[in-house]
């Protein structure tokens, strides 16, 4: 074996490296295919008639696409209600959590004050409180407030879960922006709120977007409280809607999987968008260097 | 100078920014936490208007109930198994993605491998119910490979259900570890690897003697976080097996839910919920001790 560090690159080593790279690509492709397979299979089953769900040998690509599952789901008004509810809750929680969370993050990032460490630890601790422990008292509180079986009950609940993440994430992003930005703006006569809104937020845009997407994902995907704090069909969200379909439509796999695909699309699209932001974002925003 | 003066004159400013967030978090966490402990000391809460105070009787009932202990044991198995699964798969994939390949390919593989994490638990459970079905794809592949002769009822057989659940949980949870480990890998100084290479270290040797020791704090923190979250996980278990068959995969969170919203025994449910809180508080303290050092 040649000594890599002292002898520079020889043709032999270059070839070795290329073989190793090829091996890594093959391994990654195989592993990624296996990991993504359940998702591909979901799409595949959603496009097959139920008579073919378990047909052998299994085929990832059906002979002809069967859109019946999608048609049945999209013409069902119940499904539209679930989607609208999820959007309303998701967007409201994202907006509220982003505003309140950014304000708190600004306080943490830009000031040293009495009790700041304790307050920060408190915020981190709230992420750890078991949601299942909160479920029963929340049920009591939400009923007491007259918010049982309303979207407001869900929005309030999810806001509590989302806020700690918004604060911690935004704090992280704001910390990456040099304090010189603030000082320059303050000298120009900006109030602290002005500094945050006019100077920091534009620079922290990629951070805001990833925080928003994460919050939306959290609210969109939540199941436990959506199940326990609502009762009527009109207030159900997408995850609960899908789970209820299992009982209602039993083994109609085409319909269930079509519903699952449509219900997952918003988070899938958002996630794909945010990936680009996270990668290119911070450095492009003039934060580094 | 101006900014320091201004900051001194506006001492109340940080509190003004923090107030809305801290008030909401404080009110919506401390009141319910107080309430749940209170519920556990009464009989027939929520369903009756004037519940009777019973002291620690609910805890006594709980600790002598074999159902509680078996759920506790299942929770232990599920948590330890899941965290181990997440760690092994997550770290392995992070190393693979971090290998010497084109940056664009790396971004692509990373995005694809994170996907299991973004789906709602219902969709995850449905996908795996389909795959693990006696007539499903996994049984077909196992039989085709000659590993089994008959289809197995992965989620319906009490001896297999917990293993199936761990498989599902591993698939669902590894991306978090992978992403955290991957960003940790970027912080390891290159010189350390170069020095190790000069000493003739191979891949494994570099992993054991450079990567792992360097990322020990990251791994420790992330593993604790994963443990705290998995320990109280409800939706994935409830939707995949419902705690069944029988009570084969009943964990403390599904027991709480069953007691409360199926049996309407809210006091007993609150008692289980408090026991979950106590155990996760212990792990949270460990995590905070680790975090406090970084603040």
Coordinates of C-alpha atoms in Angstrom, one line a residue:
Chain A
X1 CA 0.0 0.0 0.0
X2 CA 1.3 3.4 -1.0
X3 CA 1.5 6.1 1.6
X4 CA -1.2 8.5 0.7
X5 CA -0.1 11.5 2.7
X6 CA 3.5 11.7 1.6
X7 CA 3.5 10.7 -2.0
X8 CA 0.8 12.7 -3.7
X9 CA -1.6 11.2 -6.1
X10 CA -0.6 8.4 -8.5
X11 CA -2.8 7.0 -11.2
X12 CA -3.2 3.9 -9.2
X13 CA -4.7 5.8 -6.2
X14 CA -6.9 7.8 -8.5
X15 CA -8.4 4.6 -9.8
X16 CA -8.8 3.3 -6.3
X17 CA -10.6 6.4 -5.3
X18 CA -12.9 6.1 -8.2
X19 CA -13.8 2.5 -7.4
X20 CA -14.5 3.5 -3.8
X21 CA -16.7 6.3 -5.0
X22 CA -18.6 3.9 -7.2
X23 CA -19.1 1.6 -4.3
X24 CA -20.4 4.5 -2.1
X25 CA -22.8 5.5 -4.9
X26 CA -24.1 2.0 -5.3
X27 CA -24.5 1.5 -1.5
X28 CA -26.3 4.9 -1.2
X29 CA -28.6 4.2 -4.0
X30 CA -29.6 0.8 -2.7
X31 CA -30.1 2.0 0.9
X32 CA -32.0 5.1 -0.2
X33 CA -34.3 3.0 -2.4
X34 CA -35.0 0.7 0.6
X35 CA -35.7 3.6 2.9
X36 CA -37.9 5.5 0.4
X37 CA -39.7 2.3 -0.7
X38 CA -42.6 2.5 1.8
X39 CA -43.4 5.9 0.4
X40 CA -43.2 4.7 -3.2
X41 CA -45.3 1.7 -2.4
X42 CA -48.0 4.0 -0.9
X43 CA -48.1 5.9 -4.2
X44 CA -48.1 2.6 -6.1
X45 CA -51.0 1.2 -4.1
X46 CA -53.0 4.4 -4.4
X47 CA -52.9 4.0 -8.2
X48 CA -54.0 0.3 -8.3
X49 CA -57.6 -1.0 -8.0
X50 CA -58.1 -2.8 -4.6
X51 CA -58.2 -6.2 -6.4
X52 CA -54.5 -5.7 -7.2
X53 CA -53.3 -4.4 -3.8
X54 CA -51.9 -7.7 -2.9
X55 CA -51.6 -9.3 -6.3
X56 CA -48.5 -11.4 -6.9
X57 CA -45.8 -10.9 -8.0
X58 CA -46.0 -7.4 -6.6
X59 CA -45.3 -4.6 -9.0
X60 CA -44.2 -1.1 -8.3
X61 CA -45.5 0.3 -11.6
X62 CA -49.0 -0.8 -12.4
X63 CA -50.0 -1.6 -16.1
X64 CA -52.4 1.2 -16.2
X65 CA -53.0 3.9 -13.6
X66 CA -56.2 3.7 -11.7
X67 CA -57.3 7.1 -10.6
X68 CA -60.5 5.9 -8.9
X69 CA -59.1 6.2 -5.4
X70 CA -58.2 9.9 -6.0
X71 CA -61.5 10.6 -7.7
X72 CA -63.5 9.2 -4.7
X73 CA -61.4 11.1 -2.2
X74 CA -61.5 14.4 -4.1
X75 CA -65.2 14.4 -4.6
X76 CA -65.9 13.7 -1.0
X77 CA -66.9 16.9 0.9
X78 CA -65.7 15.5 4.2
X79 CA -62.2 15.3 2.9
X80 CA -62.3 18.9 1.8
X81 CA -63.4 19.9 5.4
X82 CA -60.4 17.9 6.9
X83 CA -58.0 19.7 4.5
X84 CA -59.4 23.2 5.2
X85 CA -59.3 22.6 8.9
X86 CA -55.7 21.5 8.8
X87 CA -54.7 24.5 6.7
X88 CA -56.5 26.9 9.1
X89 CA -54.9 25.4 12.2
X90 CA -51.5 25.0 10.5
X91 CA -51.4 28.6 9.2
X92 CA -52.7 30.2 12.3
X93 CA -50.3 28.3 14.6
X94 CA -47.4 29.1 12.3
X95 CA -48.2 32.9 12.1
X96 CA -48.8 33.2 15.9
X97 CA -45.9 31.1 16.9
X98 CA -43.6 32.9 14.5
X99 CA -44.5 36.4 15.8
X100 CA -44.4 35.6 19.5
X101 CA -41.4 33.3 19.1
X102 CA -39.3 35.8 17.1
X103 CA -40.0 38.5 19.7
X104 CA -38.8 36.2 22.5
X105 CA -35.9 35.1 20.5
X106 CA -34.9 38.7 19.9
X107 CA -35.0 39.3 23.6
X108 CA -32.8 36.3 24.3
X109 CA -30.4 37.0 21.5
X110 CA -29.8 40.7 22.0
X111 CA -30.1 41.3 25.8
X112 CA -28.4 40.1 28.9
X113 CA -30.9 40.5 31.8
X114 CA -31.8 39.3 35.2
X115 CA -33.0 35.7 34.9
X116 CA -32.1 35.2 31.2
X117 CA -30.4 31.8 31.8
X118 CA -33.3 30.5 33.8
X119 CA -35.8 31.7 31.3
X120 CA -33.9 30.0 28.5
X121 CA -33.7 26.8 30.4
X122 CA -37.4 27.0 31.0
X123 CA -38.1 27.3 27.3
X124 CA -35.9 24.3 26.6
X125 CA -37.6 22.3 29.4
X126 CA -41.0 22.9 27.9
X127 CA -40.0 21.0 24.9
X128 CA -39.5 17.9 27.1
X129 CA -42.8 17.9 28.9
X130 CA -44.6 14.7 27.8
X131 CA -47.6 15.6 25.7
X132 CA -49.5 12.6 26.9
X133 CA -49.2 14.0 30.5
X134 CA -50.7 17.2 29.3
X135 CA -53.5 15.5 27.5
X136 CA -55.9 15.0 30.4
X137 CA -55.5 18.4 32.0
X138 CA -55.7 20.1 28.6
X139 CA -58.9 18.3 28.0
X140 CA -60.2 19.8 31.3
X141 CA -58.9 23.3 30.5
X142 CA -60.2 23.3 26.9
X143 CA -63.6 22.1 28.0
X144 CA -63.6 24.7 30.8
X145 CA -62.7 27.5 28.3
X146 CA -65.5 26.4 26.1
X147 CA -63.1 25.5 23.3
X148 CA -63.8 21.8 23.1
X149 CA -64.6 20.7 19.5
X150 CA -63.4 24.0 18.0
X151 CA -60.3 24.8 15.9
X152 CA -59.4 27.5 18.5
X153 CA -58.8 24.8 21.0
X154 CA -56.3 23.1 18.7
X155 CA -54.6 26.4 17.7
X156 CA -54.1 27.3 21.4
X157 CA -52.7 23.8 22.2
X158 CA -50.4 23.6 19.2
X159 CA -49.1 27.1 19.9
X160 CA -47.8 25.9 23.2
X161 CA -46.1 23.0 21.5
X162 CA -44.7 25.1 18.7
X163 CA -43.5 28.1 20.6
X164 CA -40.4 26.6 22.3
X165 CA -39.2 25.4 18.9
X166 CA -39.8 28.7 17.3
X167 CA -38.0 30.5 20.1
X168 CA -35.0 28.2 20.1
X169 CA -34.7 28.1 16.3
X170 CA -35.1 31.8 15.8
X171 CA -32.7 32.5 18.7
X172 CA -30.1 30.3 16.9
X173 CA -30.6 32.3 13.6
X174 CA -30.5 35.7 15.2
X175 CA -27.3 34.8 17.1
X176 CA -25.5 34.3 13.7
X177 CA -26.2 37.9 12.8
X178 CA -23.4 40.2 14.0
X179 CA -24.3 42.8 16.6
X180 CA -22.7 45.5 14.4
X181 CA -25.9 45.4 12.3
X182 CA -28.0 46.5 15.4
X183 CA -25.6 49.1 16.5
X184 CA -25.4 50.8 13.1
X185 CA -29.2 50.9 12.9
X186 CA -29.5 52.2 16.5
X187 CA -27.1 55.0 15.8
X188 CA -29.3 55.8 12.8
X189 CA -32.2 56.2 15.2
X190 CA -33.9 52.8 15.1
X191 CA -35.9 51.6 18.2
X192 CA -35.2 48.1 19.3
X193 CA -38.3 46.9 17.6
X194 CA -37.3 48.8 14.5
X195 CA -33.9 47.0 14.6
X196 CA -35.6 43.6 14.7
X197 CA -38.2 44.3 12.0
X198 CA -36.1 46.4 9.5
X199 CA -32.6 45.1 10.0
X200 CA -32.6 41.6 11.5
X201 CA -35.6 40.0 9.9
X202 CA -34.7 40.6 6.3
X203 CA -31.3 39.0 7.0
X204 CA -32.8 36.1 9.0
X205 CA -35.4 35.3 6.2
X206 CA -34.0 31.8 5.6
X207 CA -34.3 31.1 9.3
X208 CA -37.8 32.5 9.4
X209 CA -38.8 30.2 6.5
X210 CA -37.3 27.1 8.0
X211 CA -38.9 27.9 11.4
X212 CA -42.2 28.5 9.7
X213 CA -42.1 25.2 7.8
X214 CA -41.1 23.3 10.9
X215 CA -44.0 24.8 12.9
X216 CA -46.5 24.1 10.1
X217 CA -45.2 20.5 9.9
X218 CA -45.7 20.1 13.6
X219 CA -49.3 21.4 13.5
X220 CA -50.2 19.6 10.3
X221 CA -49.0 16.2 11.6
X222 CA -50.3 16.4 15.1
X223 CA -52.7 13.5 16.0
X224 CA -53.2 13.0 19.7
X225 CA -54.8 16.3 20.7
X226 CA -56.7 16.6 17.4
X227 CA -58.2 13.3 18.3
X228 CA -59.1 14.1 21.9
X229 CA -60.1 17.7 21.7
X230 CA -62.5 17.5 18.8
X231 CA -65.6 15.4 18.3
X232 CA -67.6 16.4 15.2
X233 CA -66.7 15.6 11.6
X234 CA -66.6 19.4 10.9
X235 CA -63.6 19.9 13.2
X236 CA -61.4 16.9 12.3
X237 CA -58.0 17.5 10.8
X238 CA -56.3 15.4 8.1
X239 CA -54.4 12.9 10.4
X240 CA -57.6 12.1 12.4
X241 CA -59.5 12.0 9.1
X242 CA -57.2 9.4 7.7
X243 CA -57.3 7.3 10.8
X244 CA -61.1 7.4 10.8
X245 CA -61.2 6.3 7.2
X246 CA -59.5 3.1 8.2
X247 CA -62.5 2.2 10.3
X248 CA -65.0 3.4 7.8
X249 CA -63.5 2.1 4.6
X250 CA -61.8 -1.0 6.0
X251 CA -59.7 -2.5 3.2
X252 CA -60.2 0.1 0.5
X253 CA -56.5 0.5 0.2
X254 CA -56.6 2.6 -3.0
X255 CA -58.8 5.2 -1.3
X256 CA -56.9 5.2 1.9
X257 CA -53.5 5.5 0.2
X258 CA -54.8 8.2 -2.2
X259 CA -56.0 10.1 0.9
X260 CA -52.6 9.6 2.6
X261 CA -50.8 10.9 -0.5
X262 CA -52.9 14.0 -0.8
X263 CA -52.7 14.6 2.9
X264 CA -48.9 14.4 2.8
X265 CA -48.4 16.6 -0.2
X266 CA -48.4 20.0 1.6
X267 CA -45.7 19.0 4.0
X268 CA -43.8 17.2 1.3
X269 CA -43.8 20.3 -1.0
X270 CA -42.9 22.6 1.8
X271 CA -40.1 20.4 3.0
X272 CA -38.6 20.2 -0.5
X273 CA -38.7 24.0 -0.8
X274 CA -37.1 24.6 2.6
X275 CA -34.2 22.2 1.9
X276 CA -33.0 24.7 -0.7
X277 CA -33.3 27.6 1.7
X278 CA -31.4 25.9 4.4
X279 CA -28.6 24.9 2.1
X280 CA -28.2 28.2 0.1
X281 CA -29.8 30.4 2.7
X282 CA -27.6 31.6 5.4
X283 CA -24.5 32.3 3.4
X284 CA -26.5 34.0 0.6
X285 CA -28.1 36.3 3.2
X286 CA -24.9 38.0 3.9
X287 CA -24.6 36.5 7.4
X288 CA -21.3 34.8 7.0
X289 CA -18.0 36.6 6.4
Chain B
X1 CA -21.5 53.9 23.1
X2 CA -24.9 55.2 22.2
X3 CA -26.3 51.7 22.1
X4 CA -25.0 50.8 25.6
X5 CA -26.6 54.0 27.0
X6 CA -29.8 53.3 25.3
X7 CA -29.8 49.7 26.6
X8 CA -29.2 50.9 30.1
X9 CA -32.1 53.4 29.9
X10 CA -34.5 50.8 28.6
X11 CA -33.9 48.0 31.1
X12 CA -37.4 46.7 30.7
X13 CA -37.1 46.1 27.0
X14 CA -36.1 42.4 27.0
X15 CA -39.0 41.6 29.3
X16 CA -41.3 43.3 26.9
X17 CA -40.1 41.1 24.1
X18 CA -40.2 37.9 26.2
X19 CA -43.5 38.5 27.9
X20 CA -46.0 37.1 25.4
X21 CA -44.1 33.9 24.8
X22 CA -43.3 33.2 28.4
X23 CA -46.8 34.0 29.6
X24 CA -48.3 31.6 27.2
X25 CA -45.8 28.9 27.9
X26 CA -46.0 29.4 31.6
X27 CA -49.8 29.5 31.8
X28 CA -50.4 26.7 29.3
X29 CA -47.9 24.4 31.0
X30 CA -47.9 25.1 34.7
X31 CA -51.7 25.1 35.1
X32 CA -52.1 21.7 33.3
X33 CA -49.1 20.2 35.1
X34 CA -50.6 21.3 38.5
X35 CA -54.0 20.0 37.4
X36 CA -52.8 16.6 36.3
X37 CA -51.1 16.0 39.7
X38 CA -54.3 17.2 41.4
X39 CA -56.4 14.8 39.3
X40 CA -54.3 11.9 40.4
X41 CA -55.1 12.5 44.0
X42 CA -58.9 12.4 43.5
X43 CA -61.4 9.8 42.4
X44 CA -63.6 10.1 39.4
X45 CA -62.4 13.5 38.2
X46 CA -63.9 15.1 35.1
X47 CA -66.8 12.7 34.9
X48 CA -68.2 13.8 38.3
X49 CA -68.7 17.3 39.5
X50 CA -67.5 16.7 43.1
X51 CA -64.7 14.2 43.0
X52 CA -63.5 12.8 46.3
X53 CA -60.0 13.2 47.6
X54 CA -58.3 9.9 47.9
X55 CA -54.7 10.8 48.6
X56 CA -52.2 8.4 47.1
X57 CA -54.7 5.5 46.7
X58 CA -54.6 5.8 42.9
X59 CA -50.8 5.3 43.0
X60 CA -51.3 2.3 45.3
X61 CA -53.8 0.7 42.8
X62 CA -51.4 1.4 40.0
X63 CA -48.3 -0.1 41.6
X64 CA -50.1 -3.3 42.4
X65 CA -51.6 -3.6 38.9
X66 CA -49.7 -6.1 36.7
X67 CA -51.1 -4.3 33.6
X68 CA -49.2 -1.2 34.6
X69 CA -45.9 -3.1 35.1
X70 CA -46.2 -4.9 31.8
X71 CA -46.9 -1.6 30.0
X72 CA -43.8 -0.2 31.8
X73 CA -41.7 -3.1 30.6
X74 CA -43.0 -2.6 27.1
X75 CA -42.2 1.1 27.3
X76 CA -38.6 0.2 28.3
X77 CA -38.2 -2.3 25.5
X78 CA -39.7 0.1 22.9
X79 CA -37.7 3.1 24.1
X80 CA -34.3 1.4 24.3
X81 CA -34.9 -0.6 21.1
X82 CA -36.0 2.5 19.2
X83 CA -33.2 4.7 20.4
X84 CA -30.6 2.0 19.5
X85 CA -32.2 1.5 16.1
X86 CA -32.2 5.3 15.4
X87 CA -28.6 5.6 16.5
X88 CA -27.2 2.7 14.5
X89 CA -29.2 3.5 11.3
X90 CA -28.9 7.3 11.7
X91 CA -25.1 7.3 12.3
X92 CA -24.5 4.7 9.6
X93 CA -26.4 6.7 7.0
X94 CA -24.8 10.0 8.1
X95 CA -21.3 8.5 7.5
X96 CA -22.4 7.2 4.1
X97 CA -23.9 10.5 3.0
X98 CA -20.9 12.3 4.3
X99 CA -18.5 10.2 2.2
X100 CA -16.4 11.4 -0.7
X101 CA -19.2 12.1 -3.3
X102 CA -20.4 15.0 -5.4
X103 CA -22.1 17.7 -3.3
X104 CA -25.2 17.6 -5.4
X105 CA -25.5 13.9 -5.0
X106 CA -25.1 14.4 -1.3
X107 CA -27.9 16.9 -1.1
X108 CA -30.1 14.6 -3.1
X109 CA -29.5 11.5 -0.9
X110 CA -29.8 13.5 2.3
X111 CA -33.2 15.0 1.2
X112 CA -34.5 11.5 0.2
X113 CA -33.3 9.9 3.5
X114 CA -34.9 12.5 5.6
X115 CA -38.4 11.8 4.1
X116 CA -39.6 9.2 6.7
X117 CA -39.5 11.9 9.3
X118 CA -41.9 14.3 7.7
X119 CA -45.0 12.1 7.3
X120 CA -47.7 12.2 9.9
X121 CA -47.8 9.1 12.1
X122 CA -51.1 7.8 10.6
X123 CA -49.5 7.6 7.1
X124 CA -46.5 5.9 8.5
X125 CA -48.6 3.3 10.3
X126 CA -50.8 2.7 7.3
X127 CA -47.8 2.2 5.0
X128 CA -46.3 -0.4 7.3
X129 CA -49.6 -2.1 7.9
X130 CA -49.7 -2.6 4.2
X131 CA -46.1 -3.8 4.0
X132 CA -46.3 -6.1 7.0
X133 CA -49.7 -7.5 6.1
X134 CA -49.7 -11.4 5.9
X135 CA -50.3 -11.0 2.2
X136 CA -48.0 -8.0 2.0
X137 CA -44.7 -7.4 0.4
X138 CA -42.4 -8.2 3.2
X139 CA -43.8 -11.7 3.6
X140 CA -43.6 -12.1 -0.1
X141 CA -39.9 -11.2 -0.2
X142 CA -39.1 -13.4 2.8
X143 CA -40.8 -16.4 1.3
X144 CA -39.2 -15.7 -2.1
X145 CA -35.8 -15.6 -0.5
X146 CA -36.7 -18.9 1.3
X147 CA -36.3 -17.4 4.8
X148 CA -39.8 -18.3 5.9
X149 CA -42.2 -20.9 4.6
X150 CA -45.4 -19.4 5.7
X151 CA -46.6 -15.8 5.8
X152 CA -46.2 -14.2 9.2
X153 CA -48.7 -11.9 10.8
X154 CA -46.1 -9.3 11.9
X155 CA -48.4 -6.9 13.7
X156 CA -51.0 -9.5 14.8
X157 CA -48.7 -12.1 16.4
X158 CA -48.0 -11.2 20.1
X159 CA -44.4 -12.5 19.8
X160 CA -43.7 -10.5 16.7
X161 CA -45.6 -7.3 17.3
X162 CA -43.0 -5.5 19.4
X163 CA -40.3 -6.3 16.8
X164 CA -42.4 -5.0 14.0
X165 CA -43.1 -1.8 16.1
X166 CA -39.4 -1.3 16.6
X167 CA -38.8 -1.7 12.8
X168 CA -41.5 1.0 12.2
X169 CA -40.1 3.2 14.9
X170 CA -36.6 2.9 13.6
X171 CA -37.7 3.8 10.1
X172 CA -39.6 6.8 11.3
X173 CA -37.0 8.1 13.8
X174 CA -33.5 7.7 12.3
X175 CA -33.6 10.9 10.2
X176 CA -33.4 13.1 13.3
X177 CA -30.2 11.3 14.4
X178 CA -28.8 11.3 10.9
X179 CA -29.3 15.0 10.4
X180 CA -27.9 15.9 13.8
X181 CA -24.9 13.6 13.4
X182 CA -24.3 14.9 9.8
X183 CA -24.2 18.5 11.0
X184 CA -21.9 17.4 13.9
X185 CA -19.5 15.8 11.4
X186 CA -19.0 19.2 9.7
X187 CA -17.5 20.6 13.0
X188 CA -14.8 17.9 13.3
X189 CA -11.5 19.6 12.4
X190 CA -10.0 18.1 9.1
X191 CA -6.5 18.1 10.6
X192 CA -7.5 15.4 13.0
X193 CA -8.4 13.1 10.1
X194 CA -5.2 14.0 8.2
X195 CA -3.1 13.3 11.3
X196 CA -4.8 10.0 11.8
X197 CA -4.2 9.2 8.1
X198 CA -0.5 9.9 8.5
X199 CA -0.5 7.4 11.3
X200 CA -2.0 4.9 8.9
X201 CA -5.5 4.8 10.3
X202 CA -8.2 3.2 8.2
X203 CA -11.9 4.0 8.0
X204 CA -12.9 2.2 11.2
X205 CA -9.9 3.4 13.2
X206 CA -10.7 7.0 12.2
X207 CA -14.3 6.5 13.2
X208 CA -13.5 5.0 16.6
X209 CA -10.6 7.3 17.5
X210 CA -11.5 10.6 15.9
X211 CA -15.2 10.9 14.9
X212 CA -16.8 9.3 18.0
X213 CA -14.7 11.0 20.7
X214 CA -15.1 14.4 18.9
X215 CA -18.9 14.0 18.6
X216 CA -19.5 12.4 22.0
X217 CA -21.3 15.5 23.4
X218 CA -23.5 15.7 20.3
X219 CA -24.4 12.0 20.4
X220 CA -25.1 12.1 24.1
X221 CA -27.4 15.1 23.8
X222 CA -29.2 13.8 20.8
X223 CA -29.6 10.4 22.3
X224 CA -31.1 11.8 25.5
X225 CA -33.5 14.0 23.5
X226 CA -34.5 11.0 21.4
X227 CA -35.0 8.9 24.5
X228 CA -37.2 11.6 26.2
X229 CA -39.4 11.9 23.1
X230 CA -39.6 8.1 22.3
X231 CA -40.5 7.3 25.9
X232 CA -43.7 9.2 25.8
X233 CA -44.5 8.6 22.1
X234 CA -48.2 7.9 21.5
X235 CA -49.4 8.2 17.9
X236 CA -47.1 5.8 16.2
X237 CA -47.8 3.0 18.7
X238 CA -51.5 3.6 18.9
X239 CA -52.0 3.7 15.1
X240 CA -49.7 0.8 14.3
X241 CA -50.8 -1.8 16.8
X242 CA -53.2 0.0 19.1
X243 CA -51.2 -1.5 22.0
X244 CA -52.2 -5.0 20.8
X245 CA -52.5 -7.7 20.0
X246 CA -54.0 -8.1 23.5
X247 CA -51.7 -5.9 25.4
X248 CA -48.5 -7.1 23.7
X249 CA -47.3 -3.6 22.7
X250 CA -49.2 -1.6 25.3
X251 CA -46.9 1.2 26.4
X252 CA -47.5 3.8 29.2
X253 CA -48.7 6.4 26.8
X254 CA -51.3 4.2 25.1
X255 CA -52.3 2.9 28.6
X256 CA -52.9 6.6 29.6
X257 CA -55.0 7.2 26.6
X258 CA -57.0 4.0 26.9
X259 CA -57.8 4.7 30.6
X260 CA -58.9 8.2 29.9
X261 CA -60.7 8.1 26.6
X262 CA -61.8 4.5 26.3
X263 CA -62.6 3.6 29.9
X264 CA -63.2 7.2 31.2
X265 CA -61.1 6.5 34.3
X266 CA -59.6 9.9 34.2
X267 CA -58.1 9.7 37.7
X268 CA -56.2 6.5 36.9
X269 CA -55.1 7.9 33.6
X270 CA -53.8 11.0 35.4
X271 CA -51.8 8.8 37.7
X272 CA -50.1 7.0 34.9
X273 CA -49.5 10.4 33.2
X274 CA -47.8 11.7 36.3
X275 CA -45.6 8.6 36.5
X276 CA -44.6 9.3 32.9
X277 CA -43.8 12.9 33.9
X278 CA -41.6 11.9 36.8
X279 CA -39.5 9.5 34.7
X280 CA -39.1 12.0 31.8
X281 CA -38.3 14.7 34.3
X282 CA -35.3 12.7 35.5
X283 CA -34.0 12.4 31.9
X284 CA -34.8 16.0 31.3
X285 CA -32.6 17.0 34.2
X286 CA -29.7 15.0 32.6
X287 CA -30.3 16.8 29.3
X288 CA -30.5 20.2 30.9
X289 CA -27.2 19.6 32.7
X290 CA -25.7 18.9 29.4
X291 CA -27.3 22.0 27.7
X292 CA -26.6 24.4 30.6
X293 CA -22.9 24.0 29.9
X294 CA -23.4 25.3 26.4
X295 CA -25.5 28.3 27.4

